[in-house]
Tab-separated table of C-alpha atoms in Angstrom:
chain	number	residue	atom	x	y	z
J	1	MET	CA	60.548	31.720	-29.624
J	2	ASN	CA	57.037	30.501	-30.358
J	3	ILE	CA	54.902	27.625	-29.277
J	4	THR	CA	52.304	26.738	-31.833
J	5	LYS	CA	49.615	24.643	-32.800
J	6	SER	CA	50.390	22.141	-35.673
J	7	SER	CA	49.095	24.857	-38.129
J	8	LEU	CA	51.859	27.193	-37.007
J	9	LYS	CA	49.318	29.549	-35.377
J	10	PRO	CA	50.989	30.752	-32.298
J	11	LEU	CA	49.972	29.570	-28.621
J	12	SER	CA	52.656	31.461	-27.012
J	13	LYS	CA	55.456	34.107	-27.823
J	14	ILE	CA	58.581	35.020	-26.217
J	15	ASP	CA	60.224	38.040	-27.532
J	16	LEU	CA	63.938	37.909	-26.383
J	17	SER	CA	64.707	41.518	-27.853
J	18	TYR	CA	64.103	43.159	-24.512
J	19	PHE	CA	66.846	41.181	-22.874
J	20	GLU	CA	69.318	41.536	-25.840
J	21	GLN	CA	68.760	45.387	-25.426
J	22	LYS	CA	69.235	45.330	-21.738
J	23	HIS	CA	72.123	43.150	-21.608
J	24	ASN	CA	73.746	44.166	-25.033
J	25	THR	CA	73.860	40.698	-26.125
J	26	LYS	CA	72.411	38.627	-28.986
J	27	ASN	CA	70.896	35.253	-29.535
J	28	ILE	CA	72.150	33.255	-32.629
J	29	ALA	CA	71.067	29.835	-33.945
J	30	ILE	CA	74.083	28.331	-35.253
J	31	HIS	CA	75.466	24.744	-36.665
J	32	ARG	CA	77.410	23.077	-33.792
J	33	GLY	CA	80.157	22.338	-36.151
J	34	THR	CA	80.390	25.961	-37.145
J	35	LEU	CA	80.409	27.074	-33.425
J	36	GLN	CA	83.216	24.387	-32.643
J	37	GLN	CA	85.426	25.718	-35.693
J	38	ILE	CA	85.071	29.146	-34.673
J	39	LEU	CA	86.355	28.173	-31.083
J	40	ILE	CA	89.099	26.132	-32.631
J	41	ASP	CA	90.147	29.122	-34.568
J	42	ASN	CA	90.590	31.133	-31.693
J	43	LEU	CA	92.299	28.708	-29.649
J	44	LYS	CA	96.028	29.572	-29.781
J	45	SER	CA	97.898	27.726	-27.137
J	46	THR	CA	96.065	24.838	-25.774
J	47	LYS	CA	96.451	21.461	-27.490
J	48	ILE	CA	93.355	19.361	-28.249
J	49	ASN	CA	93.785	15.563	-28.142
J	50	LEU	CA	91.230	13.961	-30.422
J	51	HIS	CA	90.396	10.304	-30.689
J	52	HIS	CA	90.461	9.940	-26.799
J	53	LYS	CA	87.286	8.369	-25.689
J	54	LEU	CA	87.436	7.566	-22.119
J	55	ALA	CA	87.281	3.949	-21.079
J	56	SER	CA	87.773	3.980	-17.301
J	57	ILE	CA	88.954	6.412	-14.582
J	58	VAL	CA	90.174	5.096	-11.271
J	59	GLU	CA	91.166	7.082	-8.151
J	60	ASN	CA	94.675	6.566	-6.754
J	61	THR	CA	97.162	8.408	-4.408
J	62	ASN	CA	98.215	10.882	-6.882
J	63	GLY	CA	94.832	11.894	-8.254
J	64	TYR	CA	93.294	9.966	-11.013
J	65	SER	CA	94.324	7.458	-13.780
J	66	LEU	CA	92.478	7.866	-16.963
J	67	GLU	CA	92.409	5.209	-19.335
J	68	PHE	CA	91.245	5.681	-23.042
J	69	GLU	CA	89.808	3.130	-25.648
J	70	ASN	CA	92.703	3.927	-27.896
J	71	GLY	CA	95.143	2.380	-25.178
J	72	GLU	CA	96.459	5.714	-23.908
J	73	ARG	CA	96.669	6.237	-20.177
J	74	ILE	CA	97.267	9.584	-18.227
J	75	GLN	CA	97.613	10.611	-14.756
J	76	SER	CA	95.913	13.814	-13.582
J	77	SER	CA	95.100	15.447	-10.203
J	78	THR	CA	92.018	17.407	-11.595
J	79	VAL	CA	89.342	16.082	-13.655
J	80	LEU	CA	86.349	18.090	-15.393
J	81	GLY	CA	84.029	15.322	-16.474
J	82	ALA	CA	82.099	16.750	-19.668
J	83	ASP	CA	81.338	13.587	-21.182
J	84	GLY	CA	77.676	13.992	-21.390
J	85	LEU	CA	74.325	11.678	-20.454
J	86	ASN	CA	76.476	8.614	-20.504
J	87	SER	CA	79.316	10.119	-18.606
J	88	VAL	CA	82.263	7.519	-17.821
J	89	VAL	CA	83.458	10.011	-15.154
J	90	ARG	CA	80.201	10.001	-13.525
J	91	GLN	CA	79.392	6.088	-13.799
J	92	ASN	CA	82.904	5.376	-12.107
J	93	LEU	CA	83.158	8.063	-9.491
J	94	PHE	CA	79.537	9.067	-8.697
J	95	PRO	CA	77.839	5.488	-8.981
J	96	ASN	CA	74.492	6.345	-7.233
J	97	ASN	CA	72.835	8.085	-10.366
J	98	SER	CA	70.313	6.756	-12.723
J	99	ILE	CA	69.234	7.574	-16.257
J	100	ARG	CA	65.469	7.872	-16.993
J	101	TYR	CA	63.772	7.134	-20.270
J	102	ALA	CA	60.983	9.570	-21.540
J	103	ASN	CA	59.392	6.895	-23.925
J	104	GLN	CA	59.994	9.534	-26.604
J	105	ILE	CA	61.840	9.121	-29.994
J	106	CYS	CA	63.552	12.094	-31.438
J	107	TRP	CA	64.616	12.975	-35.106
J	108	ARG	CA	66.996	15.742	-35.624
J	109	GLY	CA	67.961	17.018	-39.120
J	110	ILE	CA	69.589	19.735	-41.167
J	111	THR	CA	68.399	20.634	-44.510
J	112	GLU	CA	68.941	23.292	-47.471
J	113	TYR	CA	65.543	25.097	-47.254
J	114	LYS	CA	64.282	28.679	-47.845
J	115	LEU	CA	62.013	29.456	-44.916
J	116	PRO	CA	59.228	32.084	-45.476
J	117	ILE	CA	60.849	35.431	-44.303
J	118	LYS	CA	58.477	35.678	-41.370
J	119	PHE	CA	60.133	32.588	-39.902
J	120	SER	CA	63.819	33.588	-40.468
J	121	LYS	CA	64.562	35.029	-37.119
J	122	GLU	CA	62.244	32.726	-35.076
J	123	LEU	CA	62.345	29.514	-33.299
J	124	ASN	CA	59.078	27.622	-33.838
J	125	GLU	CA	57.831	24.599	-31.903
J	126	ALA	CA	54.462	23.145	-33.399
J	127	TRP	CA	52.546	20.781	-31.009
J	128	GLY	CA	50.172	17.886	-31.990
J	129	LYS	CA	48.654	15.365	-29.806
J	130	SER	CA	51.506	12.943	-29.516
J	131	GLU	CA	54.217	14.574	-31.296
J	132	ARG	CA	55.942	18.063	-31.808
J	133	PHE	CA	58.237	19.731	-34.398
J	134	GLY	CA	60.569	22.664	-34.149
J	135	PHE	CA	62.634	24.385	-36.431
J	136	VAL	CA	64.996	27.233	-36.736
J	137	GLN	CA	67.194	28.941	-39.377
J	138	ILE	CA	71.012	28.468	-38.558
J	139	ALA	CA	72.404	29.865	-42.130
J	140	GLN	CA	70.999	31.347	-45.166
J	141	ASN	CA	68.908	28.873	-46.802
J	142	LYS	CA	69.908	26.353	-44.028
J	143	VAL	CA	67.267	24.921	-41.413
J	144	TYR	CA	67.771	22.677	-38.217
J	145	TRP	CA	64.785	20.768	-37.254
J	146	TYR	CA	63.926	18.349	-34.530
J	147	ALA	CA	60.709	16.267	-34.423
J	148	LEU	CA	59.591	14.089	-31.331
J	149	LYS	CA	56.859	11.260	-30.982
J	150	SER	CA	55.844	9.393	-27.888
J	151	PHE	CA	55.746	5.676	-28.015
J	152	LYS	CA	54.041	3.299	-25.661
J	153	LYS	CA	56.566	0.407	-25.201
J	154	ASN	CA	59.286	0.553	-27.800
J	155	LYS	CA	60.836	3.313	-30.121
J	156	LYS	CA	60.710	0.635	-32.972
J	157	GLU	CA	56.726	1.604	-33.239
J	158	PHE	CA	58.079	4.622	-35.417
J	159	SER	CA	60.279	4.574	-38.500
J	160	ILE	CA	62.238	7.362	-39.904
J	161	HIS	CA	60.768	6.443	-43.328
J	162	ASP	CA	57.233	7.434	-42.009
J	163	LEU	CA	58.188	10.904	-40.858
J	164	GLU	CA	55.989	12.765	-43.632
J	165	GLN	CA	53.137	10.621	-42.583
J	166	TYR	CA	53.551	11.481	-38.946
J	167	PHE	CA	53.309	15.092	-39.646
J	168	SER	CA	50.957	15.206	-42.526
J	169	ALA	CA	48.375	17.136	-40.819
J	170	TYR	CA	50.972	19.941	-40.019
J	171	ASN	CA	51.627	23.193	-41.758
J	172	SER	CA	53.081	22.985	-45.207
J	173	VAL	CA	56.313	24.587	-44.219
J	174	ILE	CA	57.027	21.724	-41.942
J	175	LYS	CA	56.055	19.031	-44.489
J	176	GLY	CA	58.421	20.875	-46.947
J	177	ILE	CA	61.328	20.864	-44.351
J	178	ILE	CA	60.886	17.164	-43.791
J	179	ARG	CA	60.640	16.404	-47.590
J	180	SER	CA	63.774	18.494	-48.337
J	181	THR	CA	65.943	16.505	-45.890
J	182	LYS	CA	68.175	13.733	-47.125
J	183	ILE	CA	67.687	10.756	-44.949
J	184	GLU	CA	71.541	10.606	-44.072
J	185	GLN	CA	71.302	14.055	-42.637
J	186	ILE	CA	68.624	12.718	-40.119
J	187	ASN	CA	69.895	11.479	-36.707
J	188	THR	CA	67.584	9.297	-34.758
J	189	ALA	CA	67.750	8.868	-30.802
J	190	GLU	CA	65.591	8.067	-27.985
J	191	ILE	CA	65.221	10.714	-25.435
J	192	SER	CA	66.239	10.241	-21.719
J	193	ASP	CA	67.476	12.336	-18.918
J	194	LEU	CA	69.261	12.275	-15.707
J	195	LYS	CA	67.508	11.744	-12.240
J	196	PRO	CA	68.389	14.827	-10.384
J	197	THR	CA	71.374	14.478	-8.015
J	198	ASN	CA	73.065	16.893	-5.340
J	199	ILE	CA	76.346	14.995	-5.688
J	200	TRP	CA	78.284	16.281	-8.691
J	201	TYR	CA	81.631	17.150	-7.449
J	202	LYS	CA	84.123	15.664	-5.010
J	203	GLU	CA	87.879	16.778	-4.052
J	204	ASN	CA	89.459	17.639	-7.386
J	205	VAL	CA	86.492	16.126	-9.692
J	206	CYS	CA	83.518	18.036	-11.149
J	207	LEU	CA	80.871	17.066	-13.364
J	208	ILE	CA	79.840	19.753	-15.841
J	209	GLY	CA	77.008	19.894	-18.542
J	210	ASP	CA	74.709	16.926	-19.379
J	211	SER	CA	77.006	14.713	-17.298
J	212	ALA	CA	75.630	16.571	-14.335
J	213	HIS	CA	72.314	17.726	-15.208
J	214	ALA	CA	70.913	16.115	-18.508
J	215	THR	CA	67.380	16.933	-19.232
J	216	THR	CA	64.947	16.080	-21.865
J	217	PRO	CA	64.855	18.776	-24.687
J	218	ASN	CA	61.698	20.391	-23.652
J	219	MET	CA	63.211	21.318	-20.390
């Protein structure tokens, strides 16, 4: 994993091979949808209920009543809130928390692109003055990338249509990655995190993942 200048000249390097050998493990960059399919294919007995977005959760004498946007309602004695930064479980049962805004906009994309062989087993994040760009190969000739810029007042200061211009001074590999990406394959989001809290469980309810400790991508 490298932090680099906009030219892709390294500023710092972290070689994970030592830890891979010591713990007999491996780091793999993989498309999230591919990972989810692997997990589903190996799930033999547990039922997955799709199209159940939580609308509200209320504590009662038998545990918790959960109501979903599709009209379904269930009763449960135990709840794991794994519903992300904007967790409905957290907002309903752990109200003393707050989301913080980082004044950054992030574009994330996936593209068909053949990286130079030297980058095929690396994650690189290139730093400029008010932006940064990271990329990693996730399959043969397929690259995941992210780009961030800091704004002063409003995310509307920047447009997805000007991405090439924002990174015009960067290495040609980065410019090639942006140029090769279809605009419908780019996700745009404002970056925020959760103010740290020590209260993330009570009785039979526990928050996990981003619902408990969402951080900005650079953390």
